[in-house]
PDB file of C-alpha atoms in Angstrom:
ATOM      1  CA  UNK Q   1     110.458 282.970 175.219  1.00  0.00           C
ATOM      2  CA  UNK Q   2     111.236 281.559 171.798  1.00  0.00           C
ATOM      3  CA  UNK Q   3     108.342 280.665 169.578  1.00  0.00           C
ATOM      4  CA  UNK Q   4     107.937 277.097 168.511  1.00  0.00           C
ATOM      5  CA  UNK Q   5     106.452 275.891 165.241  1.00  0.00           C
ATOM      6  CA  UNK Q   6     104.168 272.820 165.016  1.00  0.00           C
ATOM      7  CA  UNK Q   7     103.268 270.937 161.924  1.00  0.00           C
ATOM      8  CA  UNK Q   8     101.760 267.635 160.883  1.00  0.00           C
ATOM      9  CA  UNK Q   9      98.151 268.037 161.794  1.00  0.00           C
ATOM     10  CA  UNK Q  10      95.285 267.179 159.523  1.00  0.00           C
ATOM     11  CA  UNK Q  11      92.028 265.259 158.938  1.00  0.00           C
ATOM     12  CA  UNK Q  12      92.327 261.518 159.730  1.00  0.00           C
ATOM     13  CA  UNK Q  13      89.901 258.697 159.891  1.00  0.00           C
ATOM     14  CA  UNK Q  14      89.440 256.843 163.192  1.00  0.00           C
ATOM     15  CA  UNK Q  15      92.143 254.335 163.615  1.00  0.00           C
ATOM     16  CA  UNK Q  16      94.648 256.336 161.582  1.00  0.00           C
ATOM     17  CA  UNK Q  17      97.909 257.834 162.551  1.00  0.00           C
ATOM     18  CA  UNK Q  18      99.657 261.203 162.477  1.00  0.00           C
ATOM     19  CA  UNK Q  19     103.137 262.474 163.379  1.00  0.00           C
ATOM     20  CA  UNK Q  20     103.267 265.953 164.763  1.00  0.00           C
ATOM     21  CA  UNK Q  21     106.521 267.887 164.715  1.00  0.00           C
ATOM     22  CA  UNK Q  22     107.719 270.793 166.819  1.00  0.00           C
ATOM     23  CA  UNK Q  23     110.623 272.890 165.640  1.00  0.00           C
ATOM     24  CA  UNK Q  24     112.664 275.635 167.222  1.00  0.00           C
ATOM     25  CA  UNK Q  25     115.077 277.872 165.386  1.00  0.00           C
ATOM     26  CA  UNK Q  26     117.133 278.491 168.527  1.00  0.00           C
ATOM     27  CA  UNK Q  27     117.770 276.504 171.600  1.00  0.00           C
ATOM     28  CA  UNK Q  28     114.279 276.322 173.067  1.00  0.00           C
ATOM     29  CA  UNK Q  29     114.187 272.591 172.736  1.00  0.00           C
ATOM     30  CA  UNK Q  30     117.739 271.885 173.973  1.00  0.00           C
ATOM     31  CA  UNK Q  31     117.252 272.200 177.727  1.00  0.00           C
ATOM     32  CA  UNK Q  32     114.645 271.385 180.220  1.00  0.00           C
ATOM     33  CA  UNK Q  33     111.573 269.698 178.649  1.00  0.00           C
ATOM     34  CA  UNK Q  34     109.287 269.826 175.733  1.00  0.00           C
ATOM     35  CA  UNK Q  35     105.606 268.946 175.924  1.00  0.00           C
ATOM     36  CA  UNK Q  36     102.480 268.537 173.914  1.00  0.00           C
ATOM     37  CA  UNK Q  37      99.186 269.986 175.025  1.00  0.00           C
ATOM     38  CA  UNK Q  38      95.861 269.899 173.287  1.00  0.00           C
ATOM     39  CA  UNK Q  39      92.697 271.904 173.440  1.00  0.00           C
ATOM     40  CA  UNK Q  40      89.368 270.798 172.194  1.00  0.00           C
ATOM     41  CA  UNK Q  41      86.532 273.284 171.405  1.00  0.00           C
ATOM     42  CA  UNK Q  42      85.059 274.604 174.627  1.00  0.00           C
ATOM     43  CA  UNK Q  43      87.582 272.701 176.796  1.00  0.00           C
ATOM     44  CA  UNK Q  44      90.660 273.648 178.715  1.00  0.00           C
ATOM     45  CA  UNK Q  45      94.114 273.050 177.360  1.00  0.00           C
ATOM     46  CA  UNK Q  46      95.419 269.774 178.745  1.00  0.00           C
ATOM     47  CA  UNK Q  47      98.901 268.236 178.727  1.00  0.00           C
ATOM     48  CA  UNK Q  48      99.221 264.908 176.967  1.00  0.00           C
ATOM     49  CA  UNK Q  49     102.953 264.183 176.904  1.00  0.00           C
ATOM     50  CA  UNK Q  50     106.349 265.405 177.932  1.00  0.00           C
ATOM     51  CA  UNK Q  51     109.972 264.577 177.338  1.00  0.00           C
ATOM     52  CA  UNK Q  52     113.022 265.749 179.289  1.00  0.00           C
ATOM     53  CA  UNK Q  53     116.216 266.733 177.487  1.00  0.00           C
ATOM     54  CA  UNK Q  54     118.596 265.622 180.267  1.00  0.00           C
ATOM     55  CA  UNK Q  55     117.714 261.898 180.357  1.00  0.00           C
ATOM     56  CA  UNK Q  56     114.781 261.465 177.883  1.00  0.00           C
ATOM     57  CA  UNK Q  57     112.321 260.787 180.654  1.00  0.00           C
ATOM     58  CA  UNK Q  58     108.709 260.885 179.341  1.00  0.00           C
ATOM     59  CA  UNK Q  59     105.269 261.313 180.669  1.00  0.00           C
ATOM     60  CA  UNK Q  60     101.974 260.413 179.098  1.00  0.00           C
ATOM     61  CA  UNK Q  61      98.417 261.277 180.240  1.00  0.00           C
ATOM     62  CA  UNK Q  62      96.369 258.225 180.973  1.00  0.00           C
ATOM     63  CA  UNK Q  63      94.039 258.982 178.104  1.00  0.00           C
ATOM     64  CA  UNK Q  64      96.781 258.615 175.501  1.00  0.00           C
ATOM     65  CA  UNK Q  65      99.065 255.944 176.953  1.00  0.00           C
ATOM     66  CA  UNK Q  66      99.804 253.204 174.461  1.00  0.00           C
ATOM     67  CA  UNK Q  67      98.774 255.373 171.454  1.00  0.00           C
ATOM     68  CA  UNK Q  68     100.962 258.435 171.689  1.00  0.00           C
ATOM     69  CA  UNK Q  69     104.798 258.356 171.515  1.00  0.00           C
ATOM     70  CA  UNK Q  70     106.871 261.389 172.149  1.00  0.00           C
ATOM     71  CA  UNK Q  71     110.456 261.574 170.922  1.00  0.00           C
ATOM     72  CA  UNK Q  72     113.163 264.114 170.044  1.00  0.00           C
ATOM     73  CA  UNK Q  73     115.939 264.656 167.559  1.00  0.00           C
ATOM     74  CA  UNK Q  74     118.464 266.927 169.278  1.00  0.00           C
ATOM     75  CA  UNK Q  75     120.571 267.406 166.167  1.00  0.00           C
ATOM     76  CA  UNK Q  76     117.549 268.660 164.191  1.00  0.00           C
ATOM     77  CA  UNK Q  77     116.055 270.661 167.097  1.00  0.00           C
ATOM     78  CA  UNK Q  78     112.751 268.715 166.673  1.00  0.00           C
ATOM     79  CA  UNK Q  79     110.292 267.078 168.969  1.00  0.00           C
ATOM     80  CA  UNK Q  80     107.749 264.641 167.602  1.00  0.00           C
ATOM     81  CA  UNK Q  81     104.440 263.201 168.791  1.00  0.00           C
ATOM     82  CA  UNK Q  82     103.432 259.964 167.069  1.00  0.00           C
ATOM     83  CA  UNK Q  83      99.696 259.430 167.369  1.00  0.00           C
ATOM     84  CA  UNK Q  84      98.299 256.028 166.488  1.00  0.00           C
ATOM     85  CA  UNK Q  85      94.903 254.541 166.598  1.00  0.00           C
ATOM     86  CA  UNK Q  86      93.322 258.027 166.530  1.00  0.00           C
ATOM     87  CA  UNK Q  87      89.879 258.453 168.083  1.00  0.00           C
ATOM     88  CA  UNK Q  88      87.301 261.165 167.514  1.00  0.00           C
ATOM     89  CA  UNK Q  89      87.984 262.389 171.035  1.00  0.00           C
ATOM     90  CA  UNK Q  90      91.513 263.181 170.017  1.00  0.00           C
ATOM     91  CA  UNK Q  91      90.147 266.051 167.850  1.00  0.00           C
ATOM     92  CA  UNK Q  92      91.784 269.167 169.125  1.00  0.00           C
ATOM     93  CA  UNK Q  93      94.395 271.840 168.416  1.00  0.00           C
ATOM     94  CA  UNK Q  94      97.744 270.476 169.534  1.00  0.00           C
ATOM     95  CA  UNK Q  95     100.355 272.753 170.934  1.00  0.00           C
ATOM     96  CA  UNK Q  96     104.061 272.281 171.476  1.00  0.00           C
ATOM     97  CA  UNK Q  97     105.595 273.911 174.587  1.00  0.00           C
ATOM     98  CA  UNK Q  98     109.043 274.002 176.212  1.00  0.00           C
ATOM     99  CA  UNK Q  99     110.747 275.323 179.258  1.00  0.00           C
ATOM    100  CA  UNK Q 100     114.452 275.238 180.143  1.00  0.00           C
ATOM    101  CA  UNK Q 101     113.699 274.572 183.833  1.00  0.00           C
ATOM    102  CA  UNK Q 102     111.136 271.847 183.525  1.00  0.00           C
ATOM    103  CA  UNK Q 103     111.618 268.069 184.191  1.00  0.00           C
ATOM    104  CA  UNK Q 104     108.913 265.634 183.179  1.00  0.00           C
ATOM    105  CA  UNK Q 105     107.483 263.478 185.959  1.00  0.00           C
ATOM    106  CA  UNK Q 106     104.423 261.507 186.732  1.00  0.00           C
ATOM    107  CA  UNK Q 107     102.815 264.541 188.467  1.00  0.00           C
ATOM    108  CA  UNK Q 108     101.200 265.614 185.213  1.00  0.00           C
ATOM    109  CA  UNK Q 109     101.523 268.820 183.198  1.00  0.00           C
ATOM    110  CA  UNK Q 110     100.471 272.399 183.726  1.00  0.00           C
ATOM    111  CA  UNK Q 111     100.561 274.977 180.965  1.00  0.00           C
ATOM    112  CA  UNK Q 112     101.634 277.530 183.459  1.00  0.00           C
ATOM    113  CA  UNK Q 113     105.051 275.781 183.746  1.00  0.00           C
ATOM    114  CA  UNK Q 114     106.005 276.342 180.119  1.00  0.00           C
ATOM    115  CA  UNK Q 115     107.313 279.602 178.752  1.00  0.00           C
ATOM    116  CA  UNK Q 116     107.666 278.903 175.045  1.00  0.00           C
ATOM    117  CA  UNK Q 117     104.704 277.929 172.882  1.00  0.00           C
ATOM    118  CA  UNK Q 118     103.742 277.281 169.316  1.00  0.00           C
ATOM    119  CA  UNK Q 119     100.724 278.457 167.435  1.00  0.00           C
ATOM    120  CA  UNK Q 120      99.097 275.020 167.402  1.00  0.00           C
ATOM    121  CA  UNK Q 121      98.193 272.478 164.640  1.00  0.00           C
ATOM    122  CA  UNK Q 122      94.649 271.161 164.167  1.00  0.00           C
ATOM    123  CA  UNK Q 123      94.000 267.399 164.409  1.00  0.00           C
ATOM    124  CA  UNK Q 124      90.612 266.278 163.315  1.00  0.00           C
ATOM    125  CA  UNK Q 125      89.529 262.668 163.571  1.00  0.00           C
ATOM    126  CA  UNK Q 126      86.418 261.922 161.646  1.00  0.00           C
ATOM    127  CA  UNK Q 127      84.997 259.436 159.177  1.00  0.00           C
TER     128      UNK Q 127
END
């Protein structure tokens, strides 16, 4: 399992935007799928978005549809999560994950399906 590195978190006012980045030094983001999870204090880690490397198929949790956009830059080995119209309930640690065997679908995301993880980046939405 290759470690991933997230960046881009911070303190933002409601309605603001952030772009999170996930980087891999090796090939962890080249195959399978990459996903973003988040974990708020006292809550379980939940999947919010996923993108497949083979065809770019994506998945979004209902709670973030229309506000989150996942994308990838294969040449730079980066995966992004653009977050717009941030809400206080988006406050959480956001984790990047990848797995070479995963394919994104509408079935949702399970942390157990991903073998590589980052250390997380904090997103705080507050006025």
